[in-house]
PDB file of C-alpha atoms in Angstrom:
ATOM      1  CA  MET N   1     116.626 124.643 112.906  1.00 64.00           C
ATOM      2  CA  ASN N   2     118.383 121.452 114.021  1.00 79.00           C
ATOM      3  CA  HIS N   3     118.576 118.013 112.387  1.00 94.00           C
ATOM      4  CA  LEU N   4     118.619 119.101 108.750  1.00 97.00           C
ATOM      5  CA  ALA N   5     119.207 116.363 106.168  1.00 97.00           C
ATOM      6  CA  LEU N   6     120.961 117.603 103.032  1.00 97.00           C
ATOM      7  CA  TYR N   7     120.160 115.862  99.751  1.00 98.00           C
ATOM      8  CA  LYS N   8     121.912 116.523  96.440  1.00 97.00           C
ATOM      9  CA  ARG N   9     120.645 116.068  92.891  1.00 97.00           C
ATOM     10  CA  SER N  10     123.063 115.563  90.023  1.00 97.00           C
ATOM     11  CA  LEU N  11     123.189 114.458  86.395  1.00 97.00           C
ATOM     12  CA  ASP N  12     125.301 111.628  85.024  1.00 96.00           C
ATOM     13  CA  GLN N  13     126.021 113.324  81.715  1.00 92.00           C
ATOM     14  CA  GLU N  14     127.588 110.271  80.067  1.00 92.00           C
ATOM     15  CA  HIS N  15     124.596 107.982  80.626  1.00 94.00           C
ATOM     16  CA  HIS N  16     121.894 110.666  81.023  1.00 95.00           C
ATOM     17  CA  LEU N  17     120.785 109.565  84.487  1.00 97.00           C
ATOM     18  CA  LEU N  18     119.372 111.562  87.394  1.00 97.00           C
ATOM     19  CA  VAL N  19     121.126 110.834  90.694  1.00 98.00           C
ATOM     20  CA  VAL N  20     119.713 111.792  94.121  1.00 98.00           C
ATOM     21  CA  ARG N  21     121.816 111.272  97.256  1.00 98.00           C
ATOM     22  CA  GLY N  22     121.511 112.005 100.960  1.00 97.00           C
ATOM     23  CA  ASN N  23     121.642 110.590 104.478  1.00 97.00           C
ATOM     24  CA  VAL N  24     118.485 110.113 106.530  1.00 97.00           C
ATOM     25  CA  ALA N  25     120.325 110.096 109.903  1.00 96.00           C
ATOM     26  CA  PRO N  26     119.555 113.772 110.735  1.00 97.00           C
ATOM     27  CA  MET N  27     115.853 113.154 110.093  1.00 97.00           C
ATOM     28  CA  LEU N  28     115.895 110.191 112.477  1.00 96.00           C
ATOM     29  CA  ALA N  29     117.448 112.414 115.141  1.00 96.00           C
ATOM     30  CA  GLY N  30     114.760 114.999 114.363  1.00 97.00           C
ATOM     31  CA  MET N  31     112.060 112.339 114.733  1.00 96.00           C
ATOM     32  CA  LYS N  32     113.355 111.424 118.193  1.00 95.00           C
ATOM     33  CA  ALA N  33     113.408 115.085 119.226  1.00 96.00           C
ATOM     34  CA  TYR N  34     109.884 115.650 117.823  1.00 96.00           C
ATOM     35  CA  HIS N  35     108.505 112.657 119.723  1.00 96.00           C
ATOM     36  CA  GLU N  36     110.121 113.808 122.974  1.00 95.00           C
ATOM     37  CA  ARG N  37     108.864 117.378 122.483  1.00 95.00           C
ATOM     38  CA  HIS N  38     105.253 116.306 121.974  1.00 94.00           C
ATOM     39  CA  GLY N  39     105.128 113.203 124.170  1.00 94.00           C
ATOM     40  CA  ILE N  40     104.606 110.801 121.254  1.00 94.00           C
ATOM     41  CA  GLU N  41     105.419 107.139 121.771  1.00 89.00           C
ATOM     42  CA  PRO N  42     108.279 106.285 119.375  1.00 86.00           C
ATOM     43  CA  PRO N  43     108.166 103.324 116.977  1.00 83.00           C
ATOM     44  CA  GLN N  44     108.936  99.957 118.549  1.00 82.00           C
ATOM     45  CA  PRO N  45     112.698  99.247 118.729  1.00 80.00           C
ATOM     46  CA  ASN N  46     112.358  96.249 116.411  1.00 82.00           C
ATOM     47  CA  LEU N  47     111.013  98.609 113.717  1.00 86.00           C
ATOM     48  CA  GLY N  48     114.104 100.826 113.738  1.00 88.00           C
ATOM     49  CA  SER N  49     115.743  99.492 110.573  1.00 92.00           C
ATOM     50  CA  LEU N  50     112.417  99.400 108.715  1.00 93.00           C
ATOM     51  CA  THR N  51     111.616 102.998 109.730  1.00 94.00           C
ATOM     52  CA  ARG N  52     115.073 104.140 108.606  1.00 95.00           C
ATOM     53  CA  GLU N  53     114.713 102.478 105.203  1.00 96.00           C
ATOM     54  CA  LEU N  54     111.155 103.761 104.824  1.00 97.00           C
ATOM     55  CA  LEU N  55     112.106 107.397 105.468  1.00 97.00           C
ATOM     56  CA  ALA N  56     115.214 107.130 103.283  1.00 97.00           C
ATOM     57  CA  ALA N  57     113.436 105.492 100.338  1.00 98.00           C
ATOM     58  CA  THR N  58     110.370 107.762 100.262  1.00 98.00           C
ATOM     59  CA  ALA N  59     112.517 110.904 100.650  1.00 98.00           C
ATOM     60  CA  LEU N  60     114.678 109.880  97.694  1.00 98.00           C
ATOM     61  CA  GLY N  61     111.583 109.180  95.628  1.00 97.00           C
ATOM     62  CA  ALA N  62     110.025 112.574  96.376  1.00 97.00           C
ATOM     63  CA  LEU N  63     113.228 114.442  95.575  1.00 97.00           C
ATOM     64  CA  SER N  64     113.655 112.712  92.232  1.00 95.00           C
ATOM     65  CA  LEU N  65     110.876 114.855  90.716  1.00 92.00           C
ATOM     66  CA  ALA N  66     111.604 118.111  88.933  1.00 86.00           C
ATOM     67  CA  GLU N  67     108.776 119.851  90.827  1.00 90.00           C
ATOM     68  CA  ARG N  68     108.113 119.475  94.537  1.00 93.00           C
ATOM     69  CA  GLU N  69     104.814 117.868  95.558  1.00 95.00           C
ATOM     70  CA  SER N  70     102.973 116.720  98.664  1.00 97.00           C
ATOM     71  CA  TRP N  71     103.336 112.953  99.119  1.00 98.00           C
ATOM     72  CA  GLY N  72     101.439 110.555 101.346  1.00 97.00           C
ATOM     73  CA  TRP N  73     102.466 106.879 101.534  1.00 97.00           C
ATOM     74  CA  SER N  74     100.102 104.506 103.379  1.00 96.00           C
ATOM     75  CA  LEU N  75     101.398 100.935 103.468  1.00 95.00           C
ATOM     76  CA  THR N  76     101.111  97.551 105.080  1.00 94.00           C
ATOM     77  CA  PHE N  77     103.447  94.674 104.308  1.00 93.00           C
ATOM     78  CA  GLU N  78     102.469  90.986 104.145  1.00 89.00           C
ATOM     79  CA  GLY N  79     102.591  89.220 107.497  1.00 88.00           C
ATOM     80  CA  MET N  80     102.961  92.377 109.613  1.00 90.00           C
ATOM     81  CA  ASP N  81     100.439  93.669 112.149  1.00 88.00           C
ATOM     82  CA  ILE N  82     101.929  97.174 111.861  1.00 90.00           C
ATOM     83  CA  GLY N  83     101.326  99.581 108.990  1.00 92.00           C
ATOM     84  CA  PHE N  84     102.903 102.942 108.237  1.00 95.00           C
ATOM     85  CA  PHE N  85     102.103 106.393 106.949  1.00 96.00           C
ATOM     86  CA  VAL N  86     104.794 108.733 105.588  1.00 97.00           C
ATOM     87  CA  GLY N  87     104.088 112.352 104.662  1.00 97.00           C
ATOM     88  CA  ILE N  88     106.492 114.529 102.682  1.00 97.00           C
ATOM     89  CA  GLU N  89     105.746 118.195 102.018  1.00 96.00           C
ATOM     90  CA  PRO N  90     107.195 120.550  99.355  1.00 95.00           C
ATOM     91  CA  GLU N  91     108.678 122.736 102.113  1.00 95.00           C
ATOM     92  CA  GLY N  92     110.851 119.815 103.267  1.00 96.00           C
ATOM     93  CA  MET N  93     108.771 118.506 106.196  1.00 97.00           C
ATOM     94  CA  VAL N  94     108.762 114.731 106.630  1.00 97.00           C
ATOM     95  CA  CYS N  95     106.869 112.644 109.211  1.00 96.00           C
ATOM     96  CA  VAL N  96     106.120 108.960 109.787  1.00 95.00           C
ATOM     97  CA  ARG N  97     103.504 107.103 111.814  1.00 93.00           C
ATOM     98  CA  ALA N  98     103.226 103.424 112.731  1.00 90.00           C
ATOM     99  CA  ARG N  99      99.774 102.010 113.406  1.00 87.00           C
ATOM    100  CA  ALA N 100      97.980  98.704 113.904  1.00 87.00           C
ATOM    101  CA  ALA N 101      97.110  96.941 110.652  1.00 86.00           C
ATOM    102  CA  GLU N 102      95.460  93.768 109.381  1.00 80.00           C
ATOM    103  CA  THR N 103      98.086  91.322 108.168  1.00 78.00           C
ATOM    104  CA  SER N 104      95.727  90.037 105.466  1.00 77.00           C
ATOM    105  CA  ARG N 105      95.623  93.410 103.726  1.00 83.00           C
ATOM    106  CA  ALA N 106      99.119  94.047 102.387  1.00 91.00           C
ATOM    107  CA  SER N 107      98.819  97.181 100.284  1.00 95.00           C
ATOM    108  CA  ILE N 108     100.394 100.469  99.222  1.00 96.00           C
ATOM    109  CA  MET N 109      98.443 103.668  98.595  1.00 97.00           C
ATOM    110  CA  VAL N 110     100.339 106.686  97.274  1.00 98.00           C
ATOM    111  CA  GLN N 111      98.755 110.136  97.200  1.00 97.00           C
ATOM    112  CA  ARG N 112     100.477 112.993  95.374  1.00 97.00           C
ATOM    113  CA  GLN N 113      99.432 116.594  94.887  1.00 96.00           C
ATOM    114  CA  LYS N 114     101.000 119.610  93.243  1.00 93.00           C
ATOM    115  CA  GLU N 115      99.990 123.001  94.591  1.00 90.00           C
ATOM    116  CA  GLY N 116      96.719 124.105  93.024  1.00 91.00           C
ATOM    117  CA  MET N 117      96.174 120.749  91.300  1.00 93.00           C
ATOM    118  CA  PRO N 118      93.878 117.781  92.080  1.00 95.00           C
ATOM    119  CA  MET N 119      95.273 114.947  94.168  1.00 96.00           C
ATOM    120  CA  THR N 120      96.264 111.731  92.391  1.00 96.00           C
ATOM    121  CA  GLN N 121      96.014 108.342  94.086  1.00 97.00           C
ATOM    122  CA  SER N 122      97.649 105.034  93.170  1.00 97.00           C
ATOM    123  CA  HIS N 123      97.218 101.551  94.665  1.00 97.00           C
ATOM    124  CA  LEU N 124      99.773  98.730  94.583  1.00 96.00           C
ATOM    125  CA  ARG N 125     100.230  95.343  96.207  1.00 95.00           C
ATOM    126  CA  PRO N 126     103.779  95.220  97.597  1.00 95.00           C
ATOM    127  CA  ARG N 127     105.861  92.444  96.097  1.00 93.00           C
ATOM    128  CA  THR N 128     108.261  92.335  99.083  1.00 94.00           C
ATOM    129  CA  ARG N 129     108.550  93.735 102.622  1.00 93.00           C
ATOM    130  CA  SER N 130     111.246  96.219 101.602  1.00 95.00           C
ATOM    131  CA  PRO N 131     110.505  99.985 101.491  1.00 96.00           C
ATOM    132  CA  ARG N 132     113.368 100.358  99.017  1.00 97.00           C
ATOM    133  CA  ASP N 133     111.748  97.843  96.685  1.00 97.00           C
ATOM    134  CA  MET N 134     108.356  99.501  97.277  1.00 97.00           C
ATOM    135  CA  VAL N 135     109.609 102.804  95.866  1.00 98.00           C
ATOM    136  CA  GLU N 136     111.250 101.043  92.903  1.00 97.00           C
ATOM    137  CA  GLN N 137     107.968  99.193  92.281  1.00 97.00           C
ATOM    138  CA  TYR N 138     105.949 102.421  92.400  1.00 97.00           C
ATOM    139  CA  PHE N 139     108.124 104.164  89.832  1.00 97.00           C
ATOM    140  CA  ALA N 140     108.201 101.082  87.585  1.00 96.00           C
ATOM    141  CA  GLU N 141     104.446 100.394  87.637  1.00 96.00           C
ATOM    142  CA  VAL N 142     102.902 103.843  88.088  1.00 97.00           C
ATOM    143  CA  VAL N 143     105.411 106.394  86.779  1.00 95.00           C
ATOM    144  CA  GLN N 144     106.839 103.865  84.293  1.00 94.00           C
ATOM    145  CA  THR N 145     110.379 105.059  84.938  1.00 93.00           C
ATOM    146  CA  LYS N 146     113.335 102.746  85.491  1.00 93.00           C
ATOM    147  CA  THR N 147     114.674 103.409  88.985  1.00 97.00           C
ATOM    148  CA  ARG N 148     117.171 101.843  91.347  1.00 97.00           C
ATOM    149  CA  LEU N 149     117.704 102.621  95.027  1.00 98.00           C
ATOM    150  CA  GLU N 150     120.444 101.651  97.427  1.00 98.00           C
ATOM    151  CA  ILE N 151     120.330 102.397 101.174  1.00 97.00           C
ATOM    152  CA  THR N 152     123.027 101.552 103.719  1.00 95.00           C
ATOM    153  CA  GLU N 153     122.576 100.648 107.391  1.00 93.00           C
ATOM    154  CA  ALA N 154     123.977 104.087 108.264  1.00 92.00           C
ATOM    155  CA  GLY N 155     121.130 105.773 106.369  1.00 94.00           C
ATOM    156  CA  GLU N 156     123.100 106.830 103.287  1.00 96.00           C
ATOM    157  CA  GLY N 157     120.849 106.522 100.248  1.00 97.00           C
ATOM    158  CA  ILE N 158     121.021 106.918  96.511  1.00 98.00           C
ATOM    159  CA  LEU N 159     118.329 106.866  93.820  1.00 98.00           C
ATOM    160  CA  VAL N 160     119.057 106.663  90.108  1.00 98.00           C
ATOM    161  CA  HIS N 161     116.424 107.471  87.477  1.00 94.00           C
ATOM    162  CA  ALA N 162     116.701 106.874  83.766  1.00 93.00           C
ATOM    163  CA  LEU N 163     115.990 110.111  81.916  1.00 92.00           C
ATOM    164  CA  PRO N 164     114.622 110.004  78.338  1.00 91.00           C
ATOM    165  CA  GLY N 165     117.260 108.320  76.221  1.00 90.00           C
ATOM    166  CA  GLY N 166     119.317 107.373  79.285  1.00 91.00           C
ATOM    167  CA  ARG N 167     121.402 104.206  79.500  1.00 93.00           C
ATOM    168  CA  PHE N 168     119.998 102.397  82.507  1.00 95.00           C
ATOM    169  CA  ASP N 169     121.512  99.039  81.559  1.00 94.00           C
ATOM    170  CA  MET N 170     124.783  99.921  83.255  1.00 91.00           C
ATOM    171  CA  VAL N 171     122.938 100.673  86.527  1.00 95.00           C
ATOM    172  CA  GLU N 172     120.995  97.405  86.325  1.00 94.00           C
ATOM    173  CA  ALA N 173     124.288  95.545  85.851  1.00 94.00           C
ATOM    174  CA  LEU N 174     125.796  96.866  89.093  1.00 95.00           C
ATOM    175  CA  GLU N 175     125.975  94.317  91.891  1.00 94.00           C
ATOM    176  CA  PRO N 176     124.199  94.931  95.228  1.00 90.00           C
ATOM    177  CA  GLY N 177     126.123  97.580  97.107  1.00 90.00           C
ATOM    178  CA  GLY N 178     127.793  98.774  93.932  1.00 96.00           C
ATOM    179  CA  VAL N 179     125.576 101.743  93.073  1.00 97.00           C
ATOM    180  CA  ILE N 180     126.970 104.085  95.720  1.00 96.00           C
ATOM    181  CA  ARG N 181     130.541 103.026  94.929  1.00 96.00           C
ATOM    182  CA  TYR N 182     130.036 103.595  91.215  1.00 96.00           C
ATOM    183  CA  PHE N 183     128.654 107.113  91.632  1.00 97.00           C
ATOM    184  CA  ASP N 184     131.306 107.970  94.236  1.00 96.00           C
ATOM    185  CA  SER N 185     133.844 107.236  91.511  1.00 95.00           C
ATOM    186  CA  ALA N 186     131.838 109.138  88.897  1.00 95.00           C
ATOM    187  CA  ALA N 187     131.699 112.215  91.158  1.00 95.00           C
ATOM    188  CA  ALA N 188     135.427 112.022  91.909  1.00 95.00           C
ATOM    189  CA  ALA N 189     136.155 111.819  88.177  1.00 94.00           C
ATOM    190  CA  GLY N 190     134.005 114.881  87.457  1.00 94.00           C
ATOM    191  CA  ARG N 191     131.392 112.990  85.426  1.00 94.00           C
ATOM    192  CA  LEU N 192     128.444 114.318  87.468  1.00 96.00           C
ATOM    193  CA  ARG N 193     126.942 117.790  87.078  1.00 96.00           C
ATOM    194  CA  GLU N 194     125.405 119.215  90.232  1.00 96.00           C
ATOM    195  CA  LEU N 195     121.720 120.189  89.858  1.00 96.00           C
ATOM    196  CA  GLY N 196     121.103 121.587  93.314  1.00 95.00           C
ATOM    197  CA  GLU N 197     120.590 120.781  96.985  1.00 96.00           C
ATOM    198  CA  VAL N 198     117.432 120.220  99.049  1.00 96.00           C
ATOM    199  CA  VAL N 199     117.035 120.187 102.842  1.00 97.00           C
ATOM    200  CA  LEU N 200     114.594 117.839 104.583  1.00 97.00           C
ATOM    201  CA  PHE N 201     113.648 117.826 108.264  1.00 97.00           C
ATOM    202  CA  TYR N 202     111.316 115.917 110.563  1.00 97.00           C
ATOM    203  CA  GLU N 203     108.126 117.869 111.286  1.00 96.00           C
ATOM    204  CA  CYS N 204     104.370 117.581 110.763  1.00 95.00           C
ATOM    205  CA  ARG N 205     102.146 120.253 109.275  1.00 91.00           C
ATOM    206  CA  CYS N 206      99.553 119.815 112.040  1.00 92.00           C
ATOM    207  CA  SER N 207      98.977 122.668 114.523  1.00 91.00           C
ATOM    208  CA  ASP N 208      96.470 123.895 117.102  1.00 88.00           C
ATOM    209  CA  GLU N 209      94.951 126.181 114.478  1.00 88.00           C
ATOM    210  CA  MET N 210      94.617 123.387 111.909  1.00 87.00           C
ATOM    211  CA  VAL N 211      92.913 121.054 114.382  1.00 85.00           C
ATOM    212  CA  LEU N 212      90.563 123.816 115.563  1.00 85.00           C
ATOM    213  CA  ASP N 213      89.628 124.685 111.978  1.00 86.00           C
ATOM    214  CA  MET N 214      88.906 121.004 111.298  1.00 84.00           C
ATOM    215  CA  ILE N 215      86.631 120.773 114.334  1.00 84.00           C
ATOM    216  CA  LEU N 216      84.856 124.041 113.543  1.00 83.00           C
ATOM    217  CA  GLY N 217      84.154 122.745 110.044  1.00 84.00           C
ATOM    218  CA  MET N 218      82.121 119.808 111.367  1.00 84.00           C
ATOM    219  CA  PRO N 219      78.298 119.919 111.411  1.00 87.00           C
ATOM    220  CA  GLU N 220      76.735 120.597 114.820  1.00 83.00           C
ATOM    221  CA  PRO N 221      75.284 117.041 115.204  1.00 85.00           C
ATOM    222  CA  ASP N 222      78.718 115.509 114.548  1.00 85.00           C
ATOM    223  CA  LEU N 223      80.301 117.836 117.106  1.00 83.00           C
ATOM    224  CA  ARG N 224      77.754 116.829 119.755  1.00 83.00           C
ATOM    225  CA  GLU N 225      78.426 113.163 119.036  1.00 87.00           C
ATOM    226  CA  LEU N 226      82.201 113.736 119.159  1.00 85.00           C
ATOM    227  CA  PHE N 227      82.120 115.420 122.579  1.00 85.00           C
ATOM    228  CA  GLY N 228      79.235 113.455 124.074  1.00 85.00           C
ATOM    229  CA  ASP N 229      79.024 114.524 127.729  1.00 83.00           C
ATOM    230  CA  LEU N 230      82.734 115.315 127.995  1.00 85.00           C
ATOM    231  CA  PRO N 231      83.939 118.855 128.740  1.00 85.00           C
ATOM    232  CA  GLN N 232      87.171 118.157 126.820  1.00 86.00           C
ATOM    233  CA  ILE N 233      88.446 115.650 124.281  1.00 88.00           C
ATOM    234  CA  GLU N 234      91.816 114.619 122.872  1.00 88.00           C
ATOM    235  CA  ILE N 235      92.375 114.475 119.133  1.00 88.00           C
ATOM    236  CA  GLU N 236      95.307 112.609 117.638  1.00 89.00           C
ATOM    237  CA  CYS N 237      96.949 113.734 114.400  1.00 91.00           C
ATOM    238  CA  PRO N 238      96.690 110.767 111.988  1.00 87.00           C
ATOM    239  CA  ARG N 239      99.957 111.783 110.313  1.00 91.00           C
ATOM    240  CA  CYS N 240     102.357 112.046 113.257  1.00 93.00           C
ATOM    241  CA  GLY N 241     100.487 110.902 116.390  1.00 92.00           C
ATOM    242  CA  ARG N 242     100.651 114.264 118.184  1.00 94.00           C
ATOM    243  CA  ARG N 243      97.733 114.752 120.607  1.00 93.00           C
ATOM    244  CA  TYR N 244      95.690 117.935 120.896  1.00 91.00           C
ATOM    245  CA  SER N 245      93.274 118.842 123.708  1.00 89.00           C
ATOM    246  CA  MET N 246      90.071 120.573 122.694  1.00 84.00           C
ATOM    247  CA  ALA N 247      87.608 122.038 125.223  1.00 83.00           C
ATOM    248  CA  ARG N 248      83.885 122.026 124.601  1.00 80.00           C
ATOM    249  CA  THR N 249      83.839 125.798 125.092  1.00 79.00           C
ATOM    250  CA  ASP N 250      86.453 126.232 122.340  1.00 76.00           C
ATOM    251  CA  VAL N 251      83.967 125.127 119.706  1.00 74.00           C
ATOM    252  CA  SER N 252      80.712 126.198 121.408  1.00 69.00           C
ATOM    253  CA  VAL N 253      79.115 122.760 121.500  1.00 60.00           C
ATOM    254  CA  HIS N 254      75.728 122.892 123.291  1.00 55.00           C
TER     255      HIS N 254
END
């Protein structure tokens, strides 16, 4: 599989901090390839830096947990007529979707689910238009964990969590741009203990079988309304924008 993004988790043993690092660039290349493969219109060019920061920040947040979960971020920032959805799966799949939004409804909705457990849902009002700050805000207000993120224009990102009893004051004191430099030095000095590596890649969990199962699960009246008089319809995945064609005969609509 191409375009794999490698992320590393480590422990700052001196200050008892969790550190997650990785570069989102391979995922962005994977997103471009995915869009070309499935004929999906890519995000507008002026959204490039925002999309990069959004993927980088949400990936770091998901990988900061001890156990992998399914994540869904739905967000709209103040003053923007575009909103976003980001999905992150335990297997490493990540996808993003831009969509039209009402500028008067700036909001963040975060859905999380562990395998075999009920889904949890949290709602926030974003305090800025920064995805990096959005993830910091979520962990501060919902998880109640002190967190700091730093993301470069090249897609390199770092997230630092305070573990129980950790000394987060030294992270808070670092100047903007200083977090990556500090932990580069800590790694070079041998003060970080590696906890493992995780691979992320751009892909959506949707498939022909999943869409067909969804359609077959609809009541007959809803199916008739969906197809109307058409012999075939197109269905768009709400997570990634991929389009699927479904024939009336495939679902036996009369």
